[in-house]
Amino acid sequence: KFPGLRTYVDPHTYEDPSQAVHEFAKELDSACISIDKVIGAGEFGEVCSGRLKLPSKKEISVAIKTLKVGYTEKQRRDFLSEASIMGQFEHPNIIRLEGVVTKSKPVMIVTEYMENGSLDTFLRKHDAQFTVIQLVGMLRGIASGMKYLSDMGYVHRDLAARNILINSNLVCKVSDFGLSRVLEDDPEAAYTTRVRKTLYNNVLYWMRTTQRIHLS
C-alpha cells in the first residue's frame, strides 16, 4: 500500500449526505467556471467541457457534469455521492475531482478534462495505430488505478473501457464511480482476489479486440 493510504469511507453511511460532500469535495464558486460546449449526456444531466479559473491559479480545462432541471432530492443526493467518492482518491490513474457547485444552480461536479475521451471510442477511432508497448502502458495505468482502489478497500464494480478516460499523453484514468461500492469485511471479500486476477485479462481483451493484437 502507499504510505499513509487512507481507507475509503462510503458516503451513504452519513446520516446527512451533504456532510460527506463537504468533507471530501471542495466547494467552487460558479463564477470561476465557464462552460464551452456539451460533449455528452449522463444519467443525471449533461456533460460539458469548460474552464476553471481559481484566484491566484492558472486556468485549466475541465469536464463539468451538470444536474438536470427538475431533479428530485434523491437524484441530487445520488449525483453528488459520486463527488464524495472521487474526492477521497488521489492517484495518477484515477480521475481527479476539482470540486463541486452545490450552493447555486445548476449543481455541478467538476473534474480534470481528458482530451481523448473514453478508451473504447478512442481505440476504435485509432484502430491498429498503437504499438504493443503503448497498449501495455495503457494497461499498466488502468491496473495501477484499480489496485489503488482495492488497497483502499473499494470496489469499482463497473470496470469497462467506456469508463476509462485517456488524455493527450495516453495516460488512462479510471472514472465513473456511480455504481461503485465499498468492500465489506466478510468472507465474501475474497471477491477482491478474483478481481485482481482477472483485471489484466479483461483489459488485455479490450486491447486485443479493438487493436487486433495477436500475442504469440
PDB file of C-alpha atoms in Angstrom:
ATOM      1  CA  LYS A   1       0.000   0.000   0.000  1.00  0.00           C
ATOM      2  CA  PHE A   2       1.006   3.612  -0.448  1.00  0.00           C
ATOM      3  CA  PRO A   3       2.450   5.250   2.699  1.00  0.00           C
ATOM      4  CA  GLY A   4      -0.371   6.844   4.662  1.00  0.00           C
ATOM      5  CA  LEU A   5      -3.030   5.335   2.390  1.00  0.00           C
ATOM      6  CA  ARG A   6      -6.473   6.094   3.756  1.00  0.00           C
ATOM      7  CA  THR A   7      -9.437   3.755   3.921  1.00  0.00           C
ATOM      8  CA  TYR A   8     -12.426   4.543   1.746  1.00  0.00           C
ATOM      9  CA  VAL A   9     -15.498   5.871   3.551  1.00  0.00           C
ATOM     10  CA  ASP A  10     -18.879   5.098   1.995  1.00  0.00           C
ATOM     11  CA  PRO A  11     -20.776   8.429   1.715  1.00  0.00           C
ATOM     12  CA  HIS A  12     -24.057   6.550   2.131  1.00  0.00           C
ATOM     13  CA  THR A  13     -23.134   5.851   5.762  1.00  0.00           C
ATOM     14  CA  TYR A  14     -23.539   9.555   6.577  1.00  0.00           C
ATOM     15  CA  GLU A  15     -26.872  10.481   8.117  1.00  0.00           C
ATOM     16  CA  ASP A  16     -26.694  13.739   6.166  1.00  0.00           C
ATOM     17  CA  PRO A  17     -25.244  13.027   2.673  1.00  0.00           C
ATOM     18  CA  SER A  18     -24.322  16.694   2.219  1.00  0.00           C
ATOM     19  CA  GLN A  19     -21.857  16.299   5.071  1.00  0.00           C
ATOM     20  CA  ALA A  20     -19.894  13.767   3.014  1.00  0.00           C
ATOM     21  CA  VAL A  21     -19.809  16.142   0.051  1.00  0.00           C
ATOM     22  CA  HIS A  22     -18.486  18.987   2.185  1.00  0.00           C
ATOM     23  CA  GLU A  23     -15.906  16.713   3.796  1.00  0.00           C
ATOM     24  CA  PHE A  24     -14.464  15.186   0.640  1.00  0.00           C
ATOM     25  CA  ALA A  25     -15.140  17.756  -2.113  1.00  0.00           C
ATOM     26  CA  LYS A  26     -14.157  21.392  -2.469  1.00  0.00           C
ATOM     27  CA  GLU A  27     -16.991  23.879  -2.991  1.00  0.00           C
ATOM     28  CA  LEU A  28     -16.338  26.009  -6.079  1.00  0.00           C
ATOM     29  CA  ASP A  29     -17.708  29.423  -6.940  1.00  0.00           C
ATOM     30  CA  SER A  30     -19.702  29.046 -10.152  1.00  0.00           C
ATOM     31  CA  ALA A  31     -18.278  32.393 -11.291  1.00  0.00           C
ATOM     32  CA  CYS A  32     -14.902  30.647 -11.659  1.00  0.00           C
ATOM     33  CA  ILE A  33     -16.354  28.165 -14.149  1.00  0.00           C
ATOM     34  CA  SER A  34     -17.049  28.770 -17.824  1.00  0.00           C
ATOM     35  CA  ILE A  35     -18.803  26.179 -19.980  1.00  0.00           C
ATOM     36  CA  ASP A  36     -17.657  25.814 -23.584  1.00  0.00           C
ATOM     37  CA  LYS A  37     -19.829  23.094 -25.113  1.00  0.00           C
ATOM     38  CA  VAL A  38     -21.831  19.952 -24.403  1.00  0.00           C
ATOM     39  CA  ILE A  39     -19.767  16.814 -25.012  1.00  0.00           C
ATOM     40  CA  GLY A  40     -22.151  14.169 -23.744  1.00  0.00           C
ATOM     41  CA  ALA A  41     -25.064  13.252 -21.546  1.00  0.00           C
ATOM     42  CA  GLY A  42     -25.276  11.154 -18.416  1.00  0.00           C
ATOM     43  CA  GLU A  43     -27.952   9.680 -16.203  1.00  0.00           C
ATOM     44  CA  PHE A  44     -28.436  12.919 -14.291  1.00  0.00           C
ATOM     45  CA  GLY A  45     -27.801  15.562 -16.941  1.00  0.00           C
ATOM     46  CA  GLU A  46     -25.302  16.937 -19.438  1.00  0.00           C
ATOM     47  CA  VAL A  47     -21.531  16.650 -19.521  1.00  0.00           C
ATOM     48  CA  CYS A  48     -19.691  19.719 -20.815  1.00  0.00           C
ATOM     49  CA  SER A  49     -16.154  20.829 -21.468  1.00  0.00           C
ATOM     50  CA  GLY A  50     -15.100  24.115 -19.968  1.00  0.00           C
ATOM     51  CA  ARG A  51     -12.530  26.041 -17.977  1.00  0.00           C
ATOM     52  CA  LEU A  52     -11.859  26.636 -14.315  1.00  0.00           C
ATOM     53  CA  LYS A  53     -10.018  29.751 -13.137  1.00  0.00           C
ATOM     54  CA  LEU A  54      -9.432  29.915  -9.403  1.00  0.00           C
ATOM     55  CA  PRO A  55      -7.917  33.010  -7.757  1.00  0.00           C
ATOM     56  CA  SER A  56      -4.112  33.060  -7.989  1.00  0.00           C
ATOM     57  CA  LYS A  57      -4.126  29.875 -10.070  1.00  0.00           C
ATOM     58  CA  LYS A  58      -3.676  29.125 -13.749  1.00  0.00           C
ATOM     59  CA  GLU A  59      -6.802  28.492 -15.801  1.00  0.00           C
ATOM     60  CA  ILE A  60      -7.290  24.804 -16.543  1.00  0.00           C
ATOM     61  CA  SER A  61      -9.524  22.756 -18.827  1.00  0.00           C
ATOM     62  CA  VAL A  62     -12.197  20.775 -17.014  1.00  0.00           C
ATOM     63  CA  ALA A  63     -15.127  18.464 -17.576  1.00  0.00           C
ATOM     64  CA  ILE A  64     -18.374  19.595 -15.976  1.00  0.00           C
ATOM     65  CA  LYS A  65     -21.283  17.335 -15.085  1.00  0.00           C
ATOM     66  CA  THR A  66     -24.483  19.296 -14.521  1.00  0.00           C
ATOM     67  CA  LEU A  67     -27.601  18.089 -12.726  1.00  0.00           C
ATOM     68  CA  LYS A  68     -30.713  18.325 -14.895  1.00  0.00           C
ATOM     69  CA  VAL A  69     -33.530  20.738 -14.116  1.00  0.00           C
ATOM     70  CA  GLY A  70     -36.403  19.360 -12.067  1.00  0.00           C
ATOM     71  CA  TYR A  71     -34.290  16.874 -10.126  1.00  0.00           C
ATOM     72  CA  THR A  72     -35.573  15.153  -7.008  1.00  0.00           C
ATOM     73  CA  GLU A  73     -33.725  15.281  -3.701  1.00  0.00           C
ATOM     74  CA  LYS A  74     -32.736  11.634  -4.169  1.00  0.00           C
ATOM     75  CA  GLN A  75     -31.313  12.392  -7.619  1.00  0.00           C
ATOM     76  CA  ARG A  76     -29.327  15.283  -6.164  1.00  0.00           C
ATOM     77  CA  ARG A  77     -28.019  13.066  -3.392  1.00  0.00           C
ATOM     78  CA  ASP A  78     -27.055  10.265  -5.787  1.00  0.00           C
ATOM     79  CA  PHE A  79     -25.453  12.747  -8.193  1.00  0.00           C
ATOM     80  CA  LEU A  80     -23.263  14.286  -5.505  1.00  0.00           C
ATOM     81  CA  SER A  81     -22.342  10.933  -3.970  1.00  0.00           C
ATOM     82  CA  GLU A  82     -20.005  10.375  -6.924  1.00  0.00           C
ATOM     83  CA  ALA A  83     -18.133  13.536  -5.947  1.00  0.00           C
ATOM     84  CA  SER A  84     -17.956  12.325  -2.344  1.00  0.00           C
ATOM     85  CA  ILE A  85     -16.338   9.159  -3.651  1.00  0.00           C
ATOM     86  CA  MET A  86     -13.921  10.759  -6.141  1.00  0.00           C
ATOM     87  CA  GLY A  87     -12.819  13.343  -3.601  1.00  0.00           C
ATOM     88  CA  GLN A  88     -11.288  10.604  -1.469  1.00  0.00           C
ATOM     89  CA  PHE A  89      -8.899   9.434  -4.169  1.00  0.00           C
ATOM     90  CA  GLU A  90      -5.523  10.818  -5.168  1.00  0.00           C
ATOM     91  CA  HIS A  91      -3.725   8.748  -7.783  1.00  0.00           C
ATOM     92  CA  PRO A  92      -2.334   9.466 -11.279  1.00  0.00           C
ATOM     93  CA  ASN A  93      -4.630   6.827 -12.794  1.00  0.00           C
ATOM     94  CA  ILE A  94      -7.848   7.925 -11.087  1.00  0.00           C
ATOM     95  CA  ILE A  95      -9.813  10.857 -12.499  1.00  0.00           C
ATOM     96  CA  ARG A  96      -9.174  13.939 -10.362  1.00  0.00           C
ATOM     97  CA  LEU A  97     -12.037  15.856  -8.773  1.00  0.00           C
ATOM     98  CA  GLU A  98     -11.570  19.631  -8.914  1.00  0.00           C
ATOM     99  CA  GLY A  99     -14.673  20.412  -6.875  1.00  0.00           C
ATOM    100  CA  VAL A 100     -18.436  20.809  -6.801  1.00  0.00           C
ATOM    101  CA  VAL A 101     -21.037  23.553  -7.043  1.00  0.00           C
ATOM    102  CA  THR A 102     -23.888  22.950  -4.591  1.00  0.00           C
ATOM    103  CA  LYS A 103     -24.795  26.456  -3.403  1.00  0.00           C
ATOM    104  CA  SER A 104     -26.140  27.658  -6.754  1.00  0.00           C
ATOM    105  CA  LYS A 105     -27.769  26.157  -9.836  1.00  0.00           C
ATOM    106  CA  PRO A 106     -27.043  24.200 -11.846  1.00  0.00           C
ATOM    107  CA  VAL A 107     -25.447  21.789  -9.381  1.00  0.00           C
ATOM    108  CA  MET A 108     -22.102  20.696 -10.856  1.00  0.00           C
ATOM    109  CA  ILE A 109     -19.312  18.166 -10.473  1.00  0.00           C
ATOM    110  CA  VAL A 110     -16.047  19.461 -11.938  1.00  0.00           C
ATOM    111  CA  THR A 111     -13.188  17.115 -12.847  1.00  0.00           C
ATOM    112  CA  GLU A 112      -9.984  17.272 -14.839  1.00  0.00           C
ATOM    113  CA  TYR A 113     -10.533  17.186 -18.605  1.00  0.00           C
ATOM    114  CA  MET A 114      -9.326  14.159 -20.556  1.00  0.00           C
ATOM    115  CA  GLU A 115      -8.740  15.236 -24.138  1.00  0.00           C
ATOM    116  CA  ASN A 116      -9.147  11.842 -25.805  1.00  0.00           C
ATOM    117  CA  GLY A 117     -12.378  10.850 -24.091  1.00  0.00           C
ATOM    118  CA  SER A 118     -13.330   7.257 -23.336  1.00  0.00           C
ATOM    119  CA  LEU A 119     -10.890   4.461 -24.083  1.00  0.00           C
ATOM    120  CA  ASP A 120     -13.311   2.326 -26.100  1.00  0.00           C
ATOM    121  CA  THR A 121     -14.153   5.119 -28.542  1.00  0.00           C
ATOM    122  CA  PHE A 122     -10.523   6.229 -28.742  1.00  0.00           C
ATOM    123  CA  LEU A 123      -9.235   2.752 -29.628  1.00  0.00           C
ATOM    124  CA  ARG A 124     -11.902   2.221 -32.271  1.00  0.00           C
ATOM    125  CA  LYS A 125     -11.111   5.593 -33.816  1.00  0.00           C
ATOM    126  CA  HIS A 126      -7.392   4.791 -33.935  1.00  0.00           C
ATOM    127  CA  ASP A 127      -7.663   1.114 -34.796  1.00  0.00           C
ATOM    128  CA  ALA A 128      -4.298  -0.680 -35.126  1.00  0.00           C
ATOM    129  CA  GLN A 129      -2.317   2.563 -34.727  1.00  0.00           C
ATOM    130  CA  PHE A 130      -0.552   1.759 -31.449  1.00  0.00           C
ATOM    131  CA  THR A 131       2.413  -0.423 -30.618  1.00  0.00           C
ATOM    132  CA  VAL A 132       2.211  -3.240 -28.102  1.00  0.00           C
ATOM    133  CA  ILE A 133       4.409  -1.169 -25.779  1.00  0.00           C
ATOM    134  CA  GLN A 134       1.938   1.737 -25.895  1.00  0.00           C
ATOM    135  CA  LEU A 135      -1.003  -0.568 -25.246  1.00  0.00           C
ATOM    136  CA  VAL A 136       0.737  -2.297 -22.356  1.00  0.00           C
ATOM    137  CA  GLY A 137       1.448   1.173 -20.932  1.00  0.00           C
ATOM    138  CA  MET A 138      -2.288   1.893 -21.003  1.00  0.00           C
ATOM    139  CA  LEU A 139      -2.960  -1.472 -19.383  1.00  0.00           C
ATOM    140  CA  ARG A 140      -0.457  -0.835 -16.605  1.00  0.00           C
ATOM    141  CA  GLY A 141      -2.054   2.525 -15.853  1.00  0.00           C
ATOM    142  CA  ILE A 142      -5.516   1.013 -15.531  1.00  0.00           C
ATOM    143  CA  ALA A 143      -4.205  -1.822 -13.365  1.00  0.00           C
ATOM    144  CA  SER A 144      -2.358   0.653 -11.146  1.00  0.00           C
ATOM    145  CA  GLY A 145      -5.502   2.710 -10.631  1.00  0.00           C
ATOM    146  CA  MET A 146      -7.597  -0.349  -9.854  1.00  0.00           C
ATOM    147  CA  LYS A 147      -5.031  -1.692  -7.397  1.00  0.00           C
ATOM    148  CA  TYR A 148      -5.052   1.655  -5.607  1.00  0.00           C
ATOM    149  CA  LEU A 149      -8.838   1.459  -5.249  1.00  0.00           C
ATOM    150  CA  SER A 150      -8.594  -2.108  -3.988  1.00  0.00           C
ATOM    151  CA  ASP A 151      -5.938  -1.139  -1.444  1.00  0.00           C
ATOM    152  CA  MET A 152      -8.324   1.496  -0.121  1.00  0.00           C
ATOM    153  CA  GLY A 153     -10.960  -1.186   0.432  1.00  0.00           C
ATOM    154  CA  TYR A 154     -13.046  -0.149  -2.526  1.00  0.00           C
ATOM    155  CA  VAL A 155     -14.592  -2.000  -5.474  1.00  0.00           C
ATOM    156  CA  HIS A 156     -15.499  -0.142  -8.664  1.00  0.00           C
ATOM    157  CA  ARG A 157     -17.986  -2.789  -9.951  1.00  0.00           C
ATOM    158  CA  ASP A 158     -18.219  -1.346 -13.457  1.00  0.00           C
ATOM    159  CA  LEU A 159     -14.733  -1.589 -14.935  1.00  0.00           C
ATOM    160  CA  ALA A 160     -15.087  -1.266 -18.705  1.00  0.00           C
ATOM    161  CA  ALA A 161     -13.280   0.565 -21.494  1.00  0.00           C
ATOM    162  CA  ARG A 162     -16.145   3.057 -21.676  1.00  0.00           C
ATOM    163  CA  ASN A 163     -15.376   4.067 -18.071  1.00  0.00           C
ATOM    164  CA  ILE A 164     -11.675   4.619 -18.679  1.00  0.00           C
ATOM    165  CA  LEU A 165     -10.700   8.112 -19.840  1.00  0.00           C
ATOM    166  CA  ILE A 166      -7.485   8.879 -21.705  1.00  0.00           C
ATOM    167  CA  ASN A 167      -5.567  12.140 -22.001  1.00  0.00           C
ATOM    168  CA  SER A 168      -3.304  13.574 -24.694  1.00  0.00           C
ATOM    169  CA  ASN A 169      -0.299  11.714 -23.240  1.00  0.00           C
ATOM    170  CA  LEU A 170      -2.113   8.363 -23.485  1.00  0.00           C
ATOM    171  CA  VAL A 171      -2.458   8.177 -19.707  1.00  0.00           C
ATOM    172  CA  CYS A 172      -5.525   6.125 -18.769  1.00  0.00           C
ATOM    173  CA  LYS A 173      -7.604   7.023 -15.716  1.00  0.00           C
ATOM    174  CA  VAL A 174     -10.464   5.174 -14.056  1.00  0.00           C
ATOM    175  CA  SER A 175     -13.693   7.182 -13.910  1.00  0.00           C
ATOM    176  CA  ASP A 176     -17.452   6.815 -13.379  1.00  0.00           C
ATOM    177  CA  PHE A 177     -17.955   5.859  -9.748  1.00  0.00           C
ATOM    178  CA  GLY A 178     -21.735   5.842  -9.849  1.00  0.00           C
ATOM    179  CA  LEU A 179     -22.077   2.068  -9.392  1.00  0.00           C
ATOM    180  CA  SER A 180     -19.133   1.571  -7.042  1.00  0.00           C
ATOM    181  CA  ARG A 181     -19.488   0.012  -3.633  1.00  0.00           C
ATOM    182  CA  VAL A 182     -17.314  -0.380  -0.562  1.00  0.00           C
ATOM    183  CA  LEU A 183     -15.853  -3.786   0.258  1.00  0.00           C
ATOM    184  CA  GLU A 184     -17.487  -5.293   3.300  1.00  0.00           C
ATOM    185  CA  ASP A 185     -15.310  -7.003   5.889  1.00  0.00           C
ATOM    186  CA  ASP A 186     -16.733 -10.507   5.479  1.00  0.00           C
ATOM    187  CA  PRO A 187     -15.824 -13.833   3.816  1.00  0.00           C
ATOM    188  CA  GLU A 188     -17.272 -12.614   0.508  1.00  0.00           C
ATOM    189  CA  ALA A 189     -14.478 -10.040   0.338  1.00  0.00           C
ATOM    190  CA  ALA A 190     -12.451 -12.795  -1.301  1.00  0.00           C
ATOM    191  CA  TYR A 191     -14.095 -11.389  -4.442  1.00  0.00           C
ATOM    192  CA  THR A 192     -11.308  -8.815  -4.396  1.00  0.00           C
ATOM    193  CA  THR A 193      -8.774 -11.512  -5.153  1.00  0.00           C
ATOM    194  CA  ARG A 194     -10.748 -12.651  -8.165  1.00  0.00           C
ATOM    195  CA  VAL A 195     -10.984  -9.050  -9.389  1.00  0.00           C
ATOM    196  CA  ARG A 196      -7.214  -8.660  -9.196  1.00  0.00           C
ATOM    197  CA  LYS A 197      -6.597 -11.930 -11.014  1.00  0.00           C
ATOM    198  CA  THR A 198      -8.994 -11.126 -13.856  1.00  0.00           C
ATOM    199  CA  LEU A 199      -8.191  -7.421 -14.225  1.00  0.00           C
ATOM    200  CA  TYR A 200      -5.212  -7.891 -16.519  1.00  0.00           C
ATOM    201  CA  ASN A 201      -7.056 -10.423 -18.691  1.00  0.00           C
ATOM    202  CA  ASN A 202     -10.128  -8.202 -19.046  1.00  0.00           C
ATOM    203  CA  VAL A 203      -8.225  -5.101 -20.086  1.00  0.00           C
ATOM    204  CA  LEU A 204      -5.947  -7.056 -22.406  1.00  0.00           C
ATOM    205  CA  TYR A 205      -9.076  -8.482 -24.035  1.00  0.00           C
ATOM    206  CA  TRP A 206     -10.222  -4.939 -24.853  1.00  0.00           C
ATOM    207  CA  MET A 207      -6.851  -4.192 -26.370  1.00  0.00           C
ATOM    208  CA  ARG A 208      -6.793  -7.377 -28.436  1.00  0.00           C
ATOM    209  CA  THR A 209     -10.334  -6.924 -29.688  1.00  0.00           C
ATOM    210  CA  THR A 210     -10.041  -3.293 -30.729  1.00  0.00           C
ATOM    211  CA  GLN A 211      -6.454  -3.347 -31.943  1.00  0.00           C
ATOM    212  CA  ARG A 212      -6.360  -6.913 -33.391  1.00  0.00           C
ATOM    213  CA  ILE A 213      -3.269  -7.778 -31.451  1.00  0.00           C
ATOM    214  CA  HIS A 214      -2.050 -11.372 -31.577  1.00  0.00           C
ATOM    215  CA  LEU A 215       0.469 -12.185 -28.885  1.00  0.00           C
ATOM    216  CA  SER A 216       2.426 -15.311 -29.579  1.00  0.00           C
TER     217      SER A 216
END
